[in-house]
Amino acid sequence: MHEHNPASLRIGFIGSGRVAKALAWGLSGSGHSVVAAASRSLGSAQQLAQRIAGCSATADAQDVVDGADLVFITVPDDAIAAVASNLVWREGAAVVHCSAATEVAALAPAARAGAWTGGFHPLQLFADPEVALAGLPGCTIAIEAEGGLLRRLERLAAALGCRNMHLPPGCRARYHVAAHCAGGFVIALLKQAVDLWASFGVGREDTIRALLPLLRGTTASVERSGLAQGLAGTYSRGDIGTVEKHLAELAHAGPDALHLYCELALLSIPLGLERGGYDEKRADAMRALLRQALQA
Ligand SMILES: NC(=O)c1ccc[n+]([C@@H]2O[C@H](COP(=O)([O-])OP(=O)(O)OC[C@H]3O[C@@H](n4cnc5c(N)ncnc54)[C@H](OP(=O)(O)O)[C@@H]3O)[C@@H](O)[C@H]2O)c1
């Protein structure tokens, strides 16, 4: 892990799905040597390799380990430990996985053989490798590694146009839960909005079309002004009358919708206070209404 010339580090991928393709193409495009790819099916490895000069597709993952200095294990989370334990690792080589929640200890067989092990998690959605590749610049990559591997992975993140953050050992699941708050759970909240509007006849597509500009405005507001100053709406102002109307309405929508609303509202109040939108007395009055609704 001492090379500083990007091209002198031989990189390989085991598992040639969405993340592997985006990373391999991005790294190759930034002057790195992606030399080998394997996958469960040779066809996937070939798809990855065909866009990279000098990259060979192989049916045998051991070829990747033997031919690369740094191996990315980019298989589904549940397969990482099994893949790592079925291969023969050598001292001084390096291997990382790209899973958010899987501990680096899943790579213990490689570490026992004297290889460097780490985590390299790009904090982005990879539904399509082309789209993901275009969206990588500006993203954060969470890196868990030590010594020379840490510095090497930081340089790889920078080469992809990404920021990096360091993850201490043992906190990956917490890190991953937080990522859901800005990712998949936002979609779950949009589904909640779809259900509410469906009750007075608005279709899913129309609801999404109407709410997406609001979602974009919200993220832009946070980007510009931060969490508290970026907050808008009822809980930025402390409109108690509106809170009462919301709660009365949700009492008919079922306990799940009411519960979700109250929990999110209670999380919003400290931000409204920080923003200076109201005082503690008004915050307490709103909290009392919400807690009462939660207990009803
Ligand atoms: N998708 C995301 O948004 C995202 C974001 C950040 C991190 N990640 C992480 O990145 C990793 C890969 O995820 P992904 O979304 O790229 O998954 P994916 O698109 O499903 O790709 C996984 C690849 O691994 C291959 N594979 C499965 N089992 C294998 C095995 N035992 N040996 C060798 N290859 C095997 C698959 O098989 P075939 O050969 O049949 O194609 C496929 O090409 C995961 O750890 C995931 O948590 C994903």
mmCIF file with all atom_site columns, C-alpha atoms in Angstrom, residues 149-262:
data_model
loop_
_atom_site.group_PDB
_atom_site.id
_atom_site.type_symbol
_atom_site.label_atom_id
_atom_site.label_alt_id
_atom_site.label_comp_id
_atom_site.label_asym_id
_atom_site.label_entity_id
_atom_site.label_seq_id
_atom_site.pdbx_PDB_ins_code
_atom_site.Cartn_x
_atom_site.Cartn_y
_atom_site.Cartn_z
_atom_site.occupancy
_atom_site.B_iso_or_equiv
_atom_site.pdbx_formal_charge
_atom_site.auth_seq_id
_atom_site.auth_comp_id
_atom_site.auth_asym_id
_atom_site.auth_atom_id
_atom_site.pdbx_PDB_model_num
ATOM 1   C CA . LEU A 1 149 ? -4.729  1.462  3.211  1.00 0.00 ? 149 LEU A CA 1
ATOM 2   C CA . LEU A 1 150 ? -6.597  4.391  4.771  1.00 0.00 ? 150 LEU A CA 1
ATOM 3   C CA . ARG A 1 151 ? -4.449  6.886  2.883  1.00 0.00 ? 151 ARG A CA 1
ATOM 4   C CA . ARG A 1 152 ? -4.791  4.887  -0.333 1.00 0.00 ? 152 ARG A CA 1
ATOM 5   C CA . LEU A 1 153 ? -8.588  4.764  -0.043 1.00 0.00 ? 153 LEU A CA 1
ATOM 6   C CA . GLU A 1 154 ? -8.716  8.496  0.678  1.00 0.00 ? 154 GLU A CA 1
ATOM 7   C CA . ARG A 1 155 ? -6.851  9.093  -2.569 1.00 0.00 ? 155 ARG A CA 1
ATOM 8   C CA . LEU A 1 156 ? -9.228  6.799  -4.461 1.00 0.00 ? 156 LEU A CA 1
ATOM 9   C CA . ALA A 1 157 ? -12.226 8.697  -3.058 1.00 0.00 ? 157 ALA A CA 1
ATOM 10  C CA . ALA A 1 158 ? -10.647 11.991 -4.136 1.00 0.00 ? 158 ALA A CA 1
ATOM 11  C CA . ALA A 1 159 ? -9.938  10.573 -7.598 1.00 0.00 ? 159 ALA A CA 1
ATOM 12  C CA . LEU A 1 160 ? -13.663 9.811  -7.925 1.00 0.00 ? 160 LEU A CA 1
ATOM 13  C CA . GLY A 1 161 ? -14.424 13.442 -7.020 1.00 0.00 ? 161 GLY A CA 1
ATOM 14  C CA . CYS A 1 162 ? -15.807 12.360 -3.632 1.00 0.00 ? 162 CYS A CA 1
ATOM 15  C CA . ARG A 1 163 ? -15.334 13.621 -0.107 1.00 0.00 ? 163 ARG A CA 1
ATOM 16  C CA . ASN A 1 164 ? -14.455 11.086 2.533  1.00 0.00 ? 164 ASN A CA 1
ATOM 17  C CA . MET A 1 165 ? -15.354 10.481 6.149  1.00 0.00 ? 165 MET A CA 1
ATOM 18  C CA . HIS A 1 166 ? -13.675 8.071  8.556  1.00 0.00 ? 166 HIS A CA 1
ATOM 19  C CA . LEU A 1 167 ? -15.747 5.425  10.281 1.00 0.00 ? 167 LEU A CA 1
ATOM 20  C CA . PRO A 1 168 ? -14.401 4.116  13.582 1.00 0.00 ? 168 PRO A CA 1
ATOM 21  C CA . PRO A 1 169 ? -14.744 0.363  14.088 1.00 0.00 ? 169 PRO A CA 1
ATOM 22  C CA . GLY A 1 170 ? -18.046 -0.907 15.494 1.00 0.00 ? 170 GLY A CA 1
ATOM 23  C CA . CYS A 1 171 ? -20.373 1.886  14.368 1.00 0.00 ? 171 CYS A CA 1
ATOM 24  C CA . ARG A 1 172 ? -21.375 0.794  10.897 1.00 0.00 ? 172 ARG A CA 1
ATOM 25  C CA . ALA A 1 173 ? -24.979 -0.159 11.721 1.00 0.00 ? 173 ALA A CA 1
ATOM 26  C CA . ARG A 1 174 ? -25.590 3.255  13.351 1.00 0.00 ? 174 ARG A CA 1
ATOM 27  C CA . TYR A 1 175 ? -23.968 4.957  10.383 1.00 0.00 ? 175 TYR A CA 1
ATOM 28  C CA . HIS A 1 176 ? -26.288 3.024  8.074  1.00 0.00 ? 176 HIS A CA 1
ATOM 29  C CA . VAL A 1 177 ? -29.460 3.838  10.022 1.00 0.00 ? 177 VAL A CA 1
ATOM 30  C CA . ALA A 1 178 ? -28.655 7.546  9.648  1.00 0.00 ? 178 ALA A CA 1
ATOM 31  C CA . ALA A 1 179 ? -28.202 7.094  5.912  1.00 0.00 ? 179 ALA A CA 1
ATOM 32  C CA . HIS A 1 180 ? -31.767 5.763  5.736  1.00 0.00 ? 180 HIS A CA 1
ATOM 33  C CA . CYS A 1 181 ? -33.023 9.015  7.257  1.00 0.00 ? 181 CYS A CA 1
ATOM 34  C CA . ALA A 1 182 ? -31.833 10.906 4.170  1.00 0.00 ? 182 ALA A CA 1
ATOM 35  C CA . GLY A 1 183 ? -32.562 8.102  1.703  1.00 0.00 ? 183 GLY A CA 1
ATOM 36  C CA . GLY A 1 184 ? -35.125 5.341  1.790  1.00 0.00 ? 184 GLY A CA 1
ATOM 37  C CA . PHE A 1 185 ? -37.156 6.752  4.684  1.00 0.00 ? 185 PHE A CA 1
ATOM 38  C CA . VAL A 1 186 ? -37.809 9.935  2.690  1.00 0.00 ? 186 VAL A CA 1
ATOM 39  C CA . ILE A 1 187 ? -39.465 7.697  0.120  1.00 0.00 ? 187 ILE A CA 1
ATOM 40  C CA . ALA A 1 188 ? -41.504 6.045  2.888  1.00 0.00 ? 188 ALA A CA 1
ATOM 41  C CA . LEU A 1 189 ? -42.652 9.513  3.968  1.00 0.00 ? 189 LEU A CA 1
ATOM 42  C CA . LEU A 1 190 ? -43.670 10.325 0.401  1.00 0.00 ? 190 LEU A CA 1
ATOM 43  C CA . LYS A 1 191 ? -45.727 7.118  0.436  1.00 0.00 ? 191 LYS A CA 1
ATOM 44  C CA . GLN A 1 192 ? -47.458 8.420  3.557  1.00 0.00 ? 192 GLN A CA 1
ATOM 45  C CA . ALA A 1 193 ? -48.273 11.630 1.687  1.00 0.00 ? 193 ALA A CA 1
ATOM 46  C CA . VAL A 1 194 ? -49.606 9.598  -1.258 1.00 0.00 ? 194 VAL A CA 1
ATOM 47  C CA . ASP A 1 195 ? -51.950 7.676  1.075  1.00 0.00 ? 195 ASP A CA 1
ATOM 48  C CA . LEU A 1 196 ? -53.249 10.846 2.718  1.00 0.00 ? 196 LEU A CA 1
ATOM 49  C CA . TRP A 1 197 ? -54.056 12.529 -0.590 1.00 0.00 ? 197 TRP A CA 1
ATOM 50  C CA . ALA A 1 198 ? -55.497 9.313  -2.038 1.00 0.00 ? 198 ALA A CA 1
ATOM 51  C CA . SER A 1 199 ? -58.228 9.630  0.601  1.00 0.00 ? 199 SER A CA 1
ATOM 52  C CA . PHE A 1 200 ? -59.599 12.641 -1.320 1.00 0.00 ? 200 PHE A CA 1
ATOM 53  C CA . GLY A 1 201 ? -58.983 11.228 -4.762 1.00 0.00 ? 201 GLY A CA 1
ATOM 54  C CA . VAL A 1 202 ? -55.501 12.353 -5.857 1.00 0.00 ? 202 VAL A CA 1
ATOM 55  C CA . GLY A 1 203 ? -53.495 9.659  -7.676 1.00 0.00 ? 203 GLY A CA 1
ATOM 56  C CA . ARG A 1 204 ? -49.957 8.570  -6.777 1.00 0.00 ? 204 ARG A CA 1
ATOM 57  C CA . GLU A 1 205 ? -48.302 10.155 -9.838 1.00 0.00 ? 205 GLU A CA 1
ATOM 58  C CA . ASP A 1 206 ? -50.024 13.498 -9.295 1.00 0.00 ? 206 ASP A CA 1
ATOM 59  C CA . THR A 1 207 ? -49.104 13.525 -5.624 1.00 0.00 ? 207 THR A CA 1
ATOM 60  C CA . ILE A 1 208 ? -45.456 12.817 -6.355 1.00 0.00 ? 208 ILE A CA 1
ATOM 61  C CA . ARG A 1 209 ? -45.365 15.427 -9.103 1.00 0.00 ? 209 ARG A CA 1
ATOM 62  C CA . ALA A 1 210 ? -46.856 17.998 -6.736 1.00 0.00 ? 210 ALA A CA 1
ATOM 63  C CA . LEU A 1 211 ? -44.587 17.186 -3.800 1.00 0.00 ? 211 LEU A CA 1
ATOM 64  C CA . LEU A 1 212 ? -41.218 16.711 -5.503 1.00 0.00 ? 212 LEU A CA 1
ATOM 65  C CA . PRO A 1 213 ? -40.634 20.473 -5.971 1.00 0.00 ? 213 PRO A CA 1
ATOM 66  C CA . LEU A 1 214 ? -41.320 20.848 -2.227 1.00 0.00 ? 214 LEU A CA 1
ATOM 67  C CA . LEU A 1 215 ? -38.802 18.102 -1.483 1.00 0.00 ? 215 LEU A CA 1
ATOM 68  C CA . ARG A 1 216 ? -36.230 19.755 -3.743 1.00 0.00 ? 216 ARG A CA 1
ATOM 69  C CA . GLY A 1 217 ? -36.947 23.113 -2.088 1.00 0.00 ? 217 GLY A CA 1
ATOM 70  C CA . THR A 1 218 ? -36.452 21.511 1.321  1.00 0.00 ? 218 THR A CA 1
ATOM 71  C CA . THR A 1 219 ? -33.062 20.020 0.472  1.00 0.00 ? 219 THR A CA 1
ATOM 72  C CA . ALA A 1 220 ? -31.990 23.302 -1.139 1.00 0.00 ? 220 ALA A CA 1
ATOM 73  C CA . SER A 1 221 ? -33.054 25.163 1.991  1.00 0.00 ? 221 SER A CA 1
ATOM 74  C CA . VAL A 1 222 ? -30.997 22.851 4.239  1.00 0.00 ? 222 VAL A CA 1
ATOM 75  C CA . GLU A 1 223 ? -28.033 23.151 1.899  1.00 0.00 ? 223 GLU A CA 1
ATOM 76  C CA . ARG A 1 224 ? -28.272 26.936 1.986  1.00 0.00 ? 224 ARG A CA 1
ATOM 77  C CA . SER A 1 225 ? -29.199 27.577 5.600  1.00 0.00 ? 225 SER A CA 1
ATOM 78  C CA . GLY A 1 226 ? -28.643 24.416 7.674  1.00 0.00 ? 226 GLY A CA 1
ATOM 79  C CA . LEU A 1 227 ? -31.131 22.348 9.668  1.00 0.00 ? 227 LEU A CA 1
ATOM 80  C CA . ALA A 1 228 ? -32.693 24.943 11.975 1.00 0.00 ? 228 ALA A CA 1
ATOM 81  C CA . GLN A 1 229 ? -32.633 28.006 9.720  1.00 0.00 ? 229 GLN A CA 1
ATOM 82  C CA . GLY A 1 230 ? -33.623 25.805 6.789  1.00 0.00 ? 230 GLY A CA 1
ATOM 83  C CA . LEU A 1 231 ? -36.784 24.623 8.546  1.00 0.00 ? 231 LEU A CA 1
ATOM 84  C CA . ALA A 1 232 ? -40.092 25.958 7.239  1.00 0.00 ? 232 ALA A CA 1
ATOM 85  C CA . GLY A 1 233 ? -43.723 25.192 8.011  1.00 0.00 ? 233 GLY A CA 1
ATOM 86  C CA . THR A 1 234 ? -45.826 24.841 11.110 1.00 0.00 ? 234 THR A CA 1
ATOM 87  C CA . TYR A 1 235 ? -43.013 23.763 13.425 1.00 0.00 ? 235 TYR A CA 1
ATOM 88  C CA . SER A 1 236 ? -40.732 26.597 12.327 1.00 0.00 ? 236 SER A CA 1
ATOM 89  C CA . ARG A 1 237 ? -43.393 29.118 13.399 1.00 0.00 ? 237 ARG A CA 1
ATOM 90  C CA . GLY A 1 238 ? -45.154 27.355 16.252 1.00 0.00 ? 238 GLY A CA 1
ATOM 91  C CA . ASP A 1 239 ? -48.676 27.604 14.861 1.00 0.00 ? 239 ASP A CA 1
ATOM 92  C CA . ILE A 1 240 ? -50.562 25.815 17.637 1.00 0.00 ? 240 ILE A CA 1
ATOM 93  C CA . GLY A 1 241 ? -53.952 26.172 15.955 1.00 0.00 ? 241 GLY A CA 1
ATOM 94  C CA . THR A 1 242 ? -52.599 24.354 12.909 1.00 0.00 ? 242 THR A CA 1
ATOM 95  C CA . VAL A 1 243 ? -51.133 21.597 15.092 1.00 0.00 ? 243 VAL A CA 1
ATOM 96  C CA . GLU A 1 244 ? -54.600 21.092 16.608 1.00 0.00 ? 244 GLU A CA 1
ATOM 97  C CA . LYS A 1 245 ? -56.159 20.844 13.144 1.00 0.00 ? 245 LYS A CA 1
ATOM 98  C CA . HIS A 1 246 ? -53.566 18.305 12.007 1.00 0.00 ? 246 HIS A CA 1
ATOM 99  C CA . LEU A 1 247 ? -54.100 16.135 15.084 1.00 0.00 ? 247 LEU A CA 1
ATOM 100 C CA . ALA A 1 248 ? -57.879 16.252 14.810 1.00 0.00 ? 248 ALA A CA 1
ATOM 101 C CA . GLU A 1 249 ? -57.680 15.183 11.168 1.00 0.00 ? 249 GLU A CA 1
ATOM 102 C CA . LEU A 1 250 ? -55.155 12.409 11.788 1.00 0.00 ? 250 LEU A CA 1
ATOM 103 C CA . ALA A 1 251 ? -57.294 10.967 14.585 1.00 0.00 ? 251 ALA A CA 1
ATOM 104 C CA . HIS A 1 252 ? -59.462 9.623  11.711 1.00 0.00 ? 252 HIS A CA 1
ATOM 105 C CA . ALA A 1 253 ? -56.532 8.441  9.591  1.00 0.00 ? 253 ALA A CA 1
ATOM 106 C CA . GLY A 1 254 ? -55.507 5.657  11.942 1.00 0.00 ? 254 GLY A CA 1
ATOM 107 C CA . PRO A 1 255 ? -52.969 5.242  14.744 1.00 0.00 ? 255 PRO A CA 1
ATOM 108 C CA . ASP A 1 256 ? -49.943 4.680  12.486 1.00 0.00 ? 256 ASP A CA 1
ATOM 109 C CA . ALA A 1 257 ? -50.300 7.976  10.627 1.00 0.00 ? 257 ALA A CA 1
ATOM 110 C CA . LEU A 1 258 ? -50.951 9.831  13.881 1.00 0.00 ? 258 LEU A CA 1
ATOM 111 C CA . HIS A 1 259 ? -47.993 8.215  15.624 1.00 0.00 ? 259 HIS A CA 1
ATOM 112 C CA . LEU A 1 260 ? -45.605 8.971  12.773 1.00 0.00 ? 260 LEU A CA 1
ATOM 113 C CA . TYR A 1 261 ? -46.761 12.592 12.612 1.00 0.00 ? 261 TYR A CA 1
ATOM 114 C CA . CYS A 1 262 ? -46.353 13.129 16.363 1.00 0.00 ? 262 CYS A CA 1
#
